C-alpha cells in the first residue's frame, strides 16, 4: 500500500479526505500520498499559528534558538532516511541528496546562533531612543521542488528565531521528505509554531491572500513571484521573494583550462541544472574557447545520467513532466534553428519511463536563442565566445534576471573588477554556488525582493520598532 504522509497542524499529524499522488521522476511510479488542503485546512493552520504566536513571540530568543537547534538535530539524526526519500521524490543522486539534507541541518544549526540586538539611536541628555526588532507575526512560506528540504528549513529557522510562527507549503511535486521532517519535529517545536500543509498550486494564492498571515516568504519562479506580490499587496503583507535566474559565468583568457573545465561543468549540471544559481550562460574568451569547450565536452562524456538511487549516477532525471517537456522543447528549438551541439542534441526518449534528458552542451548559439535568453532549468549548457571583457559584461547583464554570476580567471584583482560590474546579487570569483547561513543572498532585478540568510535575512521577519524616551534637559 502506498504510504500516506500527513500534515502538521497545531502539533498534530492530520490528513484530508482527498489526497494527491507523488511520483518518483526516475520511473514515474507513485511513491506517496499527501493531503490535499484547501481553505478550511489553511484556516486551521493559520489559527494555530496565530494562537501560538502569542507566547512564542514572547519566549526568550535563547529558548527559540534551542528549538531551532532541535530541528537541526532531528534532521542530522535522520539523515539516512531523509536523503533516500528526497532522492525518490526529487530525482537527485544520493550524494547530492545527502548534501541537501546535511546542508539543511548545518544551515538551521547556524541560523540558530543569529541574534537580534536593540540599537541605540540617541542617548543624550534630552532623549533615549532605541530600535528593537519585533516579529512580524504569522508567516506563510511557499517552497519549490528543486531543493525542497533546504528551502523549507531556510524559511522555518529564521522565522522561529525571530519570534514568528509559520504555515509552510511544500511544492506538490516534492512534499514527502518535508512531511517526514514535520513528523520528526512535531514534539520538538511547541504546537502551532510550525504548521506544514500540502495542496495543489491553488493553495498558494489562498496563503498569499489570507487576511491573518502577515508575511510571505517565497522561493520559486519569477512568474509566480509576481502573482504573490500582487496578492500580498491587498493588505500590504511583507514579502521576501527568491526567484528565477539566468546566471552568467565569464571565463577570462587567463583562466586555467584544465582546472576550470570540471568546475564549470558542475556549475551548470548539479541537480540536473535545476538550481536557481546554476550557470545558465557561459561566456568564454575566444583565445581559450576551443580548448575549454573541448575539455568540458570530454569531461561530460564520463558523467552518468540515470536514476539517482543507483550507484554511479551523477545527473538524475528532471523533477517533473512539465519541466521535462519544457527542456525538450528548448532543445528542439535549438535543433530547428540549426545551432551546433558539442554534446547531446538528442531530445531523449519521451515515450520511455522517467524524465531523463541527456547532457546537452551547445556550441556558441546566438544571444537571442531561446536556450540562452531563457532560464533553462535543465541539464543544458550554452557556451558562447566573446572578444572583449566589456562585451562579455554587457552580454551577461542584458537580462531581466539578476540572481548570481561568476568570473573565472588567474588574476583575482581582475576577477573582482569584472565581478563588480555584474548586475547580480552574488558574484563568485573562481568558485560557484557557495552560500553561507551568515551571508545575505538575494536577487537583483526580476530575480527577487529582499534577502535570505545572515542578519539581513533574519531582519526580514521583523519590524523595526523605535522606543523614544524624553529626558529632562540637564539643569
Ligand atoms: P513555481 O513558482 O512554479 O512554484 C513554487 C511554489 O509556488 C510551489 O509550492 C507552488 O505550488 C507555488 N505556487 C504556484 N502558483 C502559485 C500562486 N499563484 N501563488 C502562490 N504560490 C503558488 O516554481 P517551481 O517550478 O517550483 O521552481 C522553479 C523556479 O524556482 C525556478 O524559476 C527557479 O529559478 C526558482 N528558484 C529560485 C531560488 C532562489 O533562491 N532565488 C531557489 C530555487 C528555485
Coordinates of C-alpha atoms and ligand atoms in Angstrom, one line a residue:
X1 CA 0.0 0.0 0.0
X2 CA 1.2 3.5 -0.8
X3 CA 2.4 5.4 2.3
X4 CA 0.2 8.4 3.4
X5 CA 2.3 11.3 4.6
X6 CA 0.3 13.6 7.0
X7 CA 0.3 17.3 7.5
X8 CA 1.4 19.1 10.7
X9 CA -1.3 21.4 12.1
X10 CA -1.3 22.6 15.7
X11 CA 1.1 19.9 16.8
X12 CA -0.9 17.0 15.3
X13 CA -0.3 14.9 12.2
X14 CA -3.5 15.1 10.2
X15 CA -4.9 14.3 6.8
X16 CA -7.8 15.2 4.4
X17 CA -10.4 13.0 2.7
X18 CA -8.8 13.6 -0.7
X19 CA -5.1 13.1 -1.3
X20 CA -2.6 13.9 -4.0
X21 CA -0.2 11.4 -5.5
X22 CA 3.6 12.0 -5.5
X23 CA 5.7 10.4 -8.3
X24 CA 9.3 9.2 -8.5
X25 CA 10.6 11.1 -11.5
X26 CA 13.1 8.3 -12.2
X27 CA 10.4 5.8 -13.0
X28 CA 7.0 7.7 -12.7
X29 CA 5.8 5.3 -10.0
X30 CA 3.5 6.6 -7.2
X31 CA 5.6 6.7 -4.0
X32 CA 3.4 8.5 -1.6
X33 CA 0.1 10.2 -1.0
X34 CA -0.3 13.6 0.7
X35 CA -3.3 15.6 2.0
X36 CA -4.9 18.0 -0.5
X37 CA -5.7 21.0 1.6
X38 CA -8.0 23.9 0.8
X39 CA -9.3 27.0 2.5
X40 CA -10.7 25.1 5.6
X41 CA -7.4 23.4 6.4
X42 CA -5.4 26.6 5.7
X43 CA -7.7 28.4 8.2
X44 CA -7.0 25.8 10.9
X45 CA -3.2 26.1 10.3
X46 CA -3.3 29.9 10.4
X47 CA -5.5 29.9 13.5
X48 CA -3.0 27.5 15.2
X49 CA -0.1 29.7 14.1
X50 CA -1.8 32.9 15.3
X51 CA -2.6 31.3 18.7
X52 CA 0.9 30.1 19.1
X53 CA 2.4 33.5 18.2
X54 CA 1.1 35.0 21.4
X55 CA 3.5 33.0 23.6
X56 CA 6.2 32.2 21.0
X57 CA 6.9 35.8 20.3
X58 CA 7.4 36.4 24.0
X59 CA 9.6 33.3 24.5
X60 CA 13.2 34.4 25.1
X61 CA 15.3 34.2 22.0
X62 CA 17.7 31.8 23.7
X63 CA 14.9 29.3 24.0
X64 CA 13.7 29.9 20.4
X65 CA 17.3 29.2 19.3
X66 CA 17.3 25.9 21.3
X67 CA 14.2 24.8 19.5
X68 CA 15.8 25.6 16.1
X69 CA 18.8 23.6 17.3
X70 CA 16.4 20.8 18.0
X71 CA 15.2 20.9 14.4
X72 CA 18.8 20.8 13.2
X73 CA 19.4 17.7 15.4
X74 CA 16.2 16.0 14.2
X75 CA 17.5 16.4 10.6
X76 CA 21.0 15.1 11.4
X77 CA 19.7 12.1 13.4
X78 CA 17.5 11.0 10.5
X79 CA 19.9 11.9 7.7
X80 CA 19.8 8.5 6.0
X81 CA 16.0 8.1 5.8
X82 CA 15.5 11.7 4.7
X83 CA 18.1 11.7 1.9
X84 CA 16.8 8.5 0.4
X85 CA 13.2 9.8 0.5
X86 CA 14.5 13.1 -1.1
X87 CA 16.1 11.2 -4.0
X88 CA 13.0 9.2 -4.6
X89 CA 10.7 12.2 -4.9
X90 CA 13.1 14.8 -6.4
X91 CA 15.4 12.6 -8.5
X92 CA 18.8 14.0 -7.4
X93 CA 21.6 11.5 -6.9
X94 CA 22.1 10.2 -3.4
X95 CA 25.3 12.1 -2.9
X96 CA 23.5 15.4 -3.8
X97 CA 20.5 14.5 -1.6
X98 CA 22.9 13.9 1.3
X99 CA 24.4 17.3 0.7
X100 CA 21.0 18.9 0.7
X101 CA 19.9 17.2 4.0
X102 CA 23.3 17.7 5.6
X103 CA 23.1 21.4 4.4
X104 CA 19.7 21.8 5.9
X105 CA 20.9 20.5 9.3
X106 CA 24.0 22.7 9.2
X107 CA 22.2 25.8 8.0
X108 CA 19.5 25.6 10.6
X109 CA 22.1 24.9 13.3
X110 CA 24.0 28.0 12.2
X111 CA 20.9 30.2 11.9
X112 CA 20.0 29.2 15.5
X113 CA 23.1 31.3 16.6
X114 CA 21.8 34.5 15.0
X115 CA 20.7 37.2 17.4
X116 CA 18.5 40.3 17.4
X117 CA 20.0 43.2 19.4
X118 CA 18.5 46.6 20.1
X119 CA 20.3 49.5 18.5
X120 CA 20.7 52.8 20.3
X121 CA 19.8 55.7 18.1
X122 CA 20.3 58.5 20.6
X123 CA 21.5 58.6 24.2
X124 CA 21.6 62.2 25.1
X125 CA 20.6 64.5 28.0
X126 CA 17.2 65.0 26.4
X127 CA 16.4 61.7 24.9
X128 CA 17.0 57.9 24.9
X129 CA 16.0 56.3 21.6
X130 CA 16.5 52.7 20.6
X131 CA 15.3 50.4 17.8
X132 CA 14.2 47.0 18.8
X133 CA 13.1 44.2 16.4
X134 CA 9.7 42.7 16.8
X135 CA 8.5 39.6 15.0
X136 CA 6.2 40.3 12.0
X137 CA 3.7 37.7 13.1
X138 CA 2.4 34.7 11.2
X139 CA 4.5 33.8 8.1
X140 CA 3.3 31.9 5.0
X141 CA 6.2 30.0 3.5
X142 CA 5.9 28.7 -0.1
X143 CA 8.6 26.4 -1.4
X144 CA 9.7 25.0 -4.9
X145 CA 10.6 21.4 -5.9
X146 CA 14.4 21.7 -6.7
X147 CA 15.7 21.9 -3.1
X148 CA 12.5 21.1 -1.1
X149 CA 14.0 20.4 2.3
X150 CA 16.7 23.0 2.3
X151 CA 14.2 25.7 1.2
X152 CA 11.7 24.6 3.8
X153 CA 14.3 24.8 6.6
X154 CA 15.8 28.0 5.5
X155 CA 12.4 29.6 5.9
X156 CA 11.4 27.9 9.2
X157 CA 14.7 28.5 11.0
X158 CA 14.9 32.3 10.8
X159 CA 11.1 32.7 11.2
X160 CA 11.3 30.8 14.6
X161 CA 14.5 32.6 15.8
X162 CA 12.8 36.0 15.1
X163 CA 9.7 35.0 17.1
X164 CA 7.4 34.4 14.2
X165 CA 5.2 31.3 13.7
X166 CA 4.8 29.7 10.2
X167 CA 2.5 27.9 7.9
X168 CA 4.6 26.3 5.2
X169 CA 3.5 24.8 1.9
X170 CA 5.9 22.5 0.0
X171 CA 5.6 22.0 -3.7
X172 CA 3.0 19.4 -4.7
X173 CA 5.8 17.6 -6.6
X174 CA 8.1 17.2 -3.6
X175 CA 6.4 17.2 -0.2
X176 CA 7.4 13.8 1.2
X177 CA 10.7 14.5 2.9
X178 CA 9.3 17.7 4.3
X179 CA 6.3 15.9 5.7
X180 CA 8.5 13.3 7.2
X181 CA 10.5 16.1 8.8
X182 CA 7.2 17.6 10.1
X183 CA 6.6 14.3 11.9
X184 CA 10.2 14.3 13.3
X185 CA 9.9 17.8 14.7
X186 CA 6.3 17.5 16.0
X187 CA 7.4 17.1 19.6
X188 CA 10.5 19.4 19.2
X189 CA 8.5 22.5 18.4
X190 CA 5.6 23.8 20.5
X191 CA 2.2 23.2 19.0
X192 CA 1.2 25.7 16.3
X193 CA 4.6 27.3 15.9
X194 CA 5.4 25.3 12.7
X195 CA 2.5 24.0 10.5
X196 CA 3.1 22.2 7.3
X197 CA 0.3 21.7 4.8
X198 CA 0.1 20.3 1.3
X199 CA -2.1 21.0 -1.6
X200 CA -2.0 21.8 -5.3
X201 CA -0.7 25.1 -6.7
X202 CA -4.1 26.7 -6.0
X203 CA -3.4 26.5 -2.3
X204 CA -0.6 29.1 -2.9
X205 CA -2.9 32.1 -3.7
X206 CA -5.1 31.3 -0.7
X207 CA -1.9 31.6 1.5
X208 CA -0.8 34.8 -0.2
X209 CA -4.2 36.4 0.3
X210 CA -5.1 35.0 3.7
X211 CA -6.0 38.0 5.9
X212 CA -4.4 36.6 9.1
X213 CA -1.0 36.0 7.5
X214 CA 1.4 38.9 7.9
X215 CA 4.3 38.0 5.7
X216 CA 5.1 35.7 2.7
X217 CA 8.5 34.2 2.2
X218 CA 8.6 32.6 -1.2
X219 CA 11.1 30.7 -3.4
X220 CA 10.1 29.8 -6.9
X221 CA 9.7 31.2 -10.4
X222 CA 9.6 34.9 -11.3
X223 CA 6.1 34.4 -12.8
X224 CA 4.7 33.1 -9.6
X225 CA 6.6 35.7 -7.6
X226 CA 4.8 38.5 -9.5
X227 CA 1.4 36.9 -8.6
X228 CA 2.5 36.7 -5.0
X229 CA 3.5 40.4 -4.9
X230 CA 0.1 41.3 -6.4
X231 CA -1.8 39.1 -3.9
X232 CA 0.2 40.3 -1.0
X233 CA -0.4 44.0 -1.9
X234 CA -4.1 43.7 -0.9
X235 CA -3.3 44.0 2.8
X236 CA 0.4 45.1 2.4
X237 CA 1.9 41.9 3.6
X238 CA 5.7 41.9 3.9
X239 CA 7.3 39.8 1.3
X240 CA 10.6 38.1 0.6
X241 CA 10.9 36.7 -2.9
X242 CA 13.7 34.4 -4.1
X243 CA 13.0 34.0 -7.8
X244 CA 14.5 32.7 -11.1
X245 CA 17.9 33.4 -12.6
X246 CA 19.7 33.2 -15.9
X247 CA 23.2 33.3 -14.3
X248 CA 26.2 34.1 -16.5
X249 CA 29.8 32.9 -16.0
X250 CA 32.6 34.9 -17.6
X251 CA 35.8 33.0 -18.3
X252 CA 38.7 35.3 -18.9
X253 CA 41.5 34.5 -21.3
X254 CA 44.0 33.7 -18.5
X255 CA 41.8 31.0 -16.8
X256 CA 43.5 27.6 -16.4
X257 CA 41.5 25.5 -18.9
X258 CA 42.2 22.1 -17.2
X259 CA 41.4 23.4 -13.8
X260 CA 38.1 25.1 -14.6
X261 CA 36.6 22.7 -17.1
X262 CA 35.2 20.3 -14.4
X263 CA 34.1 23.1 -12.2
X264 CA 32.3 24.9 -15.0
X265 CA 30.6 21.6 -15.9
X266 CA 29.2 21.2 -12.4
X267 CA 28.3 24.8 -12.1
X268 CA 25.7 24.0 -14.8
X269 CA 24.8 20.4 -14.2
X270 CA 24.5 20.0 -10.5
X271 CA 20.9 18.8 -9.7
X272 CA 20.4 18.3 -13.5
X273 CA 20.7 22.0 -13.9
X274 CA 17.6 22.7 -11.7
X275 CA 19.3 25.2 -9.5
X276 CA 18.4 28.9 -9.4
X277 CA 22.1 29.8 -9.2
X278 CA 23.3 27.3 -11.8
X279 CA 25.5 28.8 -14.6
X280 CA 23.0 29.0 -17.4
X281 CA 25.1 31.0 -19.9
X282 CA 28.9 30.6 -20.1
X283 CA 30.9 33.3 -21.9
X284 CA 34.4 32.1 -22.8
X285 CA 37.1 34.3 -24.2
X286 CA 37.9 33.5 -27.9
X287 CA 41.6 32.8 -27.1
X288 CA 40.7 29.7 -25.0
X289 CA 37.2 28.9 -26.3
X290 CA 38.2 25.9 -28.5
X291 CA 40.4 24.3 -25.8
X292 CA 38.0 24.9 -22.9
X293 CA 34.8 23.8 -24.8
X294 CA 36.7 20.6 -25.9
X295 CA 37.8 19.9 -22.3
X296 CA 34.2 20.4 -20.9
X297 CA 32.8 18.1 -23.7
X298 CA 35.4 15.5 -22.9
X299 CA 34.5 15.6 -19.2
X300 CA 30.8 15.4 -19.9
X301 CA 31.4 12.0 -21.7
X302 CA 32.2 10.4 -18.3
X303 CA 29.1 11.7 -16.5
X304 CA 26.3 9.1 -16.0
X305 CA 22.7 10.3 -16.3
X306 CA 20.2 7.9 -14.6
X307 CA 18.2 7.0 -11.5
X308 CA 19.6 9.0 -8.6
X309 CA 19.2 5.9 -6.3
X310 CA 21.6 3.9 -8.4
X311 CA 25.3 3.9 -7.7
X312 CA 27.4 5.9 -10.2
X313 CA 24.6 8.3 -11.3
X314 CA 25.9 11.8 -11.3
X315 CA 22.9 13.5 -13.0
X316 CA 19.4 12.5 -12.2
X317 CA 16.1 13.0 -14.1
X318 CA 14.2 16.2 -14.4
X319 CA 11.9 16.5 -11.4
X320 CA 8.5 16.7 -13.2
X321 CA 6.9 16.1 -16.5
X322 CA 6.0 19.8 -17.2
X323 CA 9.6 20.9 -16.7
X324 CA 10.9 17.8 -18.7
X325 CA 8.7 18.8 -21.7
X326 CA 9.9 22.4 -21.4
X327 CA 13.6 21.4 -21.5
X328 CA 12.9 19.1 -24.5
X329 CA 11.1 22.0 -26.2
X330 CA 14.2 24.3 -25.8
X331 CA 16.5 21.6 -27.2
X332 CA 14.1 21.1 -30.1
X333 CA 14.1 24.8 -30.8
X334 CA 17.9 24.8 -30.9
X335 CA 17.8 22.0 -33.4
X336 CA 15.2 23.6 -35.5
X337 CA 17.3 26.8 -35.7
X338 CA 20.4 24.8 -36.7
X339 CA 22.5 25.6 -33.6
X340 CA 25.6 23.4 -33.1
X341 CA 25.8 20.8 -30.3
X342 CA 29.1 19.9 -28.7
X343 CA 27.4 17.2 -26.6
X344 CA 23.8 15.8 -26.9
X345 CA 21.2 17.4 -29.1
X346 CA 19.2 14.3 -28.6
X347 CA 15.8 15.0 -27.1
X348 CA 15.8 11.8 -25.1
X349 CA 13.1 9.3 -25.3
X350 CA 9.8 11.0 -24.3
X351 CA 8.0 7.6 -24.6
X352 CA 10.3 5.9 -22.1
X353 CA 9.7 5.9 -18.3
X354 CA 11.5 8.6 -16.2
X355 CA 12.1 12.2 -17.1
X356 CA 15.7 11.8 -18.4
X357 CA 17.4 14.4 -20.6
X358 CA 20.9 13.6 -21.8
X359 CA 23.7 16.1 -21.0
X360 CA 23.4 18.8 -23.7
X361 CA 26.1 21.4 -24.5
X362 CA 25.7 24.0 -27.2
X363 CA 28.5 25.5 -29.3
X364 CA 28.2 29.2 -29.5
X365 CA 24.5 29.8 -30.1
X366 CA 23.4 33.4 -30.7
X367 CA 22.4 35.6 -27.8
X368 CA 18.7 35.6 -28.8
X369 CA 18.5 31.8 -28.9
X370 CA 15.7 30.7 -26.5
X371 CA 18.2 28.4 -24.9
X372 CA 20.4 31.4 -24.0
X373 CA 17.8 34.0 -23.3
X374 CA 15.5 31.9 -21.1
X375 CA 16.2 30.1 -17.8
X376 CA 16.5 26.5 -19.0
X377 CA 16.4 24.8 -15.5
X378 CA 17.7 21.5 -17.0
X379 CA 20.9 19.8 -18.0
X380 CA 21.6 22.1 -20.9
X381 CA 24.6 24.5 -21.1
X382 CA 25.2 27.0 -23.9
X383 CA 28.9 28.0 -24.3
X384 CA 29.4 31.4 -26.0
X385 CA 32.5 33.1 -27.4
X386 CA 33.5 36.7 -26.6
X387 CA 36.3 39.0 -27.8
X388 CA 36.5 41.8 -25.2
X389 CA 35.7 41.8 -21.4
X390 CA 33.4 44.8 -21.8
X391 CA 31.4 42.9 -24.4
X392 CA 31.1 39.9 -22.1
X393 CA 29.9 42.1 -19.2
X394 CA 27.4 43.8 -21.4
X395 CA 26.0 40.5 -22.7
X396 CA 25.9 39.0 -19.2
X397 CA 24.0 42.0 -17.9
X398 CA 21.5 42.0 -20.8
X399 CA 18.9 40.0 -18.8
X400 CA 15.8 40.8 -16.8
X401 CA 17.3 38.5 -14.1
X402 CA 20.0 39.4 -11.6
X403 CA 20.5 36.5 -9.3
X404 CA 24.1 35.4 -9.4
X405 CA 27.1 35.1 -11.6
X406 CA 30.8 34.0 -11.7
X407 CA 34.1 35.1 -13.1
X408 CA 36.9 32.6 -13.8
X409 CA 40.5 33.9 -14.0
X410 CA 44.1 33.5 -12.8
X411 CA 44.1 37.2 -11.8
X412 CA 41.9 37.7 -8.8
X413 CA 42.1 41.5 -8.9
X414 CA 40.9 41.5 -12.5
X415 CA 38.2 39.0 -11.5
X416 CA 36.9 41.3 -8.7
X417 CA 36.9 44.2 -11.2
X418 CA 34.7 42.3 -13.6
X419 CA 32.5 40.9 -10.7
X420 CA 31.8 44.4 -9.5
X421 CA 30.3 45.3 -12.9
X422 CA 27.9 42.4 -13.0
X423 CA 24.3 43.3 -12.1
X424 CA 23.5 40.4 -9.8
X425 CA 23.0 39.8 -6.0
X426 CA 26.0 37.5 -5.7
X427 CA 29.1 37.1 -7.9
X428 CA 31.7 34.4 -7.2
X429 CA 35.3 34.6 -8.4
X430 CA 36.8 31.2 -9.1
X431 CA 34.0 29.2 -7.5
X432 CA 30.3 28.7 -7.8
X433 CA 27.1 28.2 -5.7
X434 CA 28.8 28.9 -2.4
X435 CA 26.2 30.1 0.1
X436 CA 26.6 30.7 3.8
X437 CA 24.0 31.0 6.6
X438 CA 25.8 34.1 7.7
X439 CA 25.9 35.9 4.3
X440 CA 22.9 37.6 2.7
X441 CA 21.6 36.0 -0.5
X442 CA 19.1 37.7 -2.8
X443 CA 18.4 38.7 -6.3
X444 CA 18.6 42.0 -8.2
X445 CA 16.1 43.0 -10.9
X446 CA 13.4 40.3 -11.5
X447 CA 15.3 37.7 -9.5
X448 CA 13.9 38.7 -6.2
X449 CA 12.9 41.0 -3.5
X450 CA 14.7 41.2 -0.1
X451 CA 17.2 38.6 1.1
X452 CA 17.6 35.3 2.9
X453 CA 20.4 34.2 5.2
X454 CA 22.6 36.2 7.5
X455 CA 21.4 39.1 9.7
X456 CA 19.7 40.7 6.7
X457 CA 17.7 37.6 6.1
X458 CA 16.7 37.4 9.8
X459 CA 15.6 41.0 9.9
X460 CA 13.1 40.4 7.1
X461 CA 11.0 38.5 9.6
X462 CA 10.9 41.6 11.9
X463 CA 9.6 45.1 12.1
X464 CA 11.8 47.8 13.5
X465 CA 10.1 49.4 16.5
X466 CA 11.6 52.7 17.8
X467 CA 11.1 53.4 21.5
X468 CA 11.9 57.0 22.4
X469 CA 12.0 58.3 26.0
X470 CA 12.1 62.0 26.7
X471 CA 14.6 63.0 29.3
X472 CA 14.5 66.2 31.3
X473 CA 17.0 68.7 29.9
X474 CA 20.1 68.9 32.1
X475 CA 19.8 71.7 34.6
Ligands
LIG1 P1 6.8 27.7 -9.1 O1 6.8 29.2 -9.0 O2 6.0 27.1 -10.1 O3 6.3 27.1 -7.7 C1 6.9 27.4 -6.5 C2 5.8 27.2 -5.4 O4 4.8 28.2 -5.5 C3 5.2 25.8 -5.3 O5 5.0 25.5 -4.0 C4 3.8 26.1 -6.0 O6 2.8 25.2 -5.6 C5 3.5 27.5 -5.5 N1 2.6 28.3 -6.4 C6 2.3 28.1 -7.7 N2 1.4 29.0 -8.1 C7 1.2 29.9 -7.1 C8 0.5 31.1 -6.9 N3 -0.2 31.6 -7.9 N4 0.6 31.7 -5.7 C9 1.3 31.2 -4.7 N5 2.0 30.1 -4.8 C10 2.0 29.4 -6.0 O7 8.4 27.3 -9.1 P2 9.0 25.9 -9.3 O8 8.8 25.5 -10.7 O9 8.5 25.0 -8.1 O10 10.6 26.2 -9.0 C11 11.4 26.5 -10.0 C12 11.7 28.0 -10.0 O11 12.1 28.4 -8.7 C13 12.8 28.4 -11.0 O12 12.5 29.6 -11.7 C14 14.0 28.7 -10.0 O13 14.9 29.6 -10.6 C15 13.3 29.3 -8.8 N6 14.1 29.1 -7.6 C16 14.7 30.2 -7.1 C17 15.5 30.1 -6.0 C18 16.2 31.4 -5.4 O14 16.6 31.2 -4.2 N7 16.2 32.5 -6.0 C19 15.8 28.9 -5.5 C20 15.2 27.8 -6.0 C21 14.4 27.9 -7.1

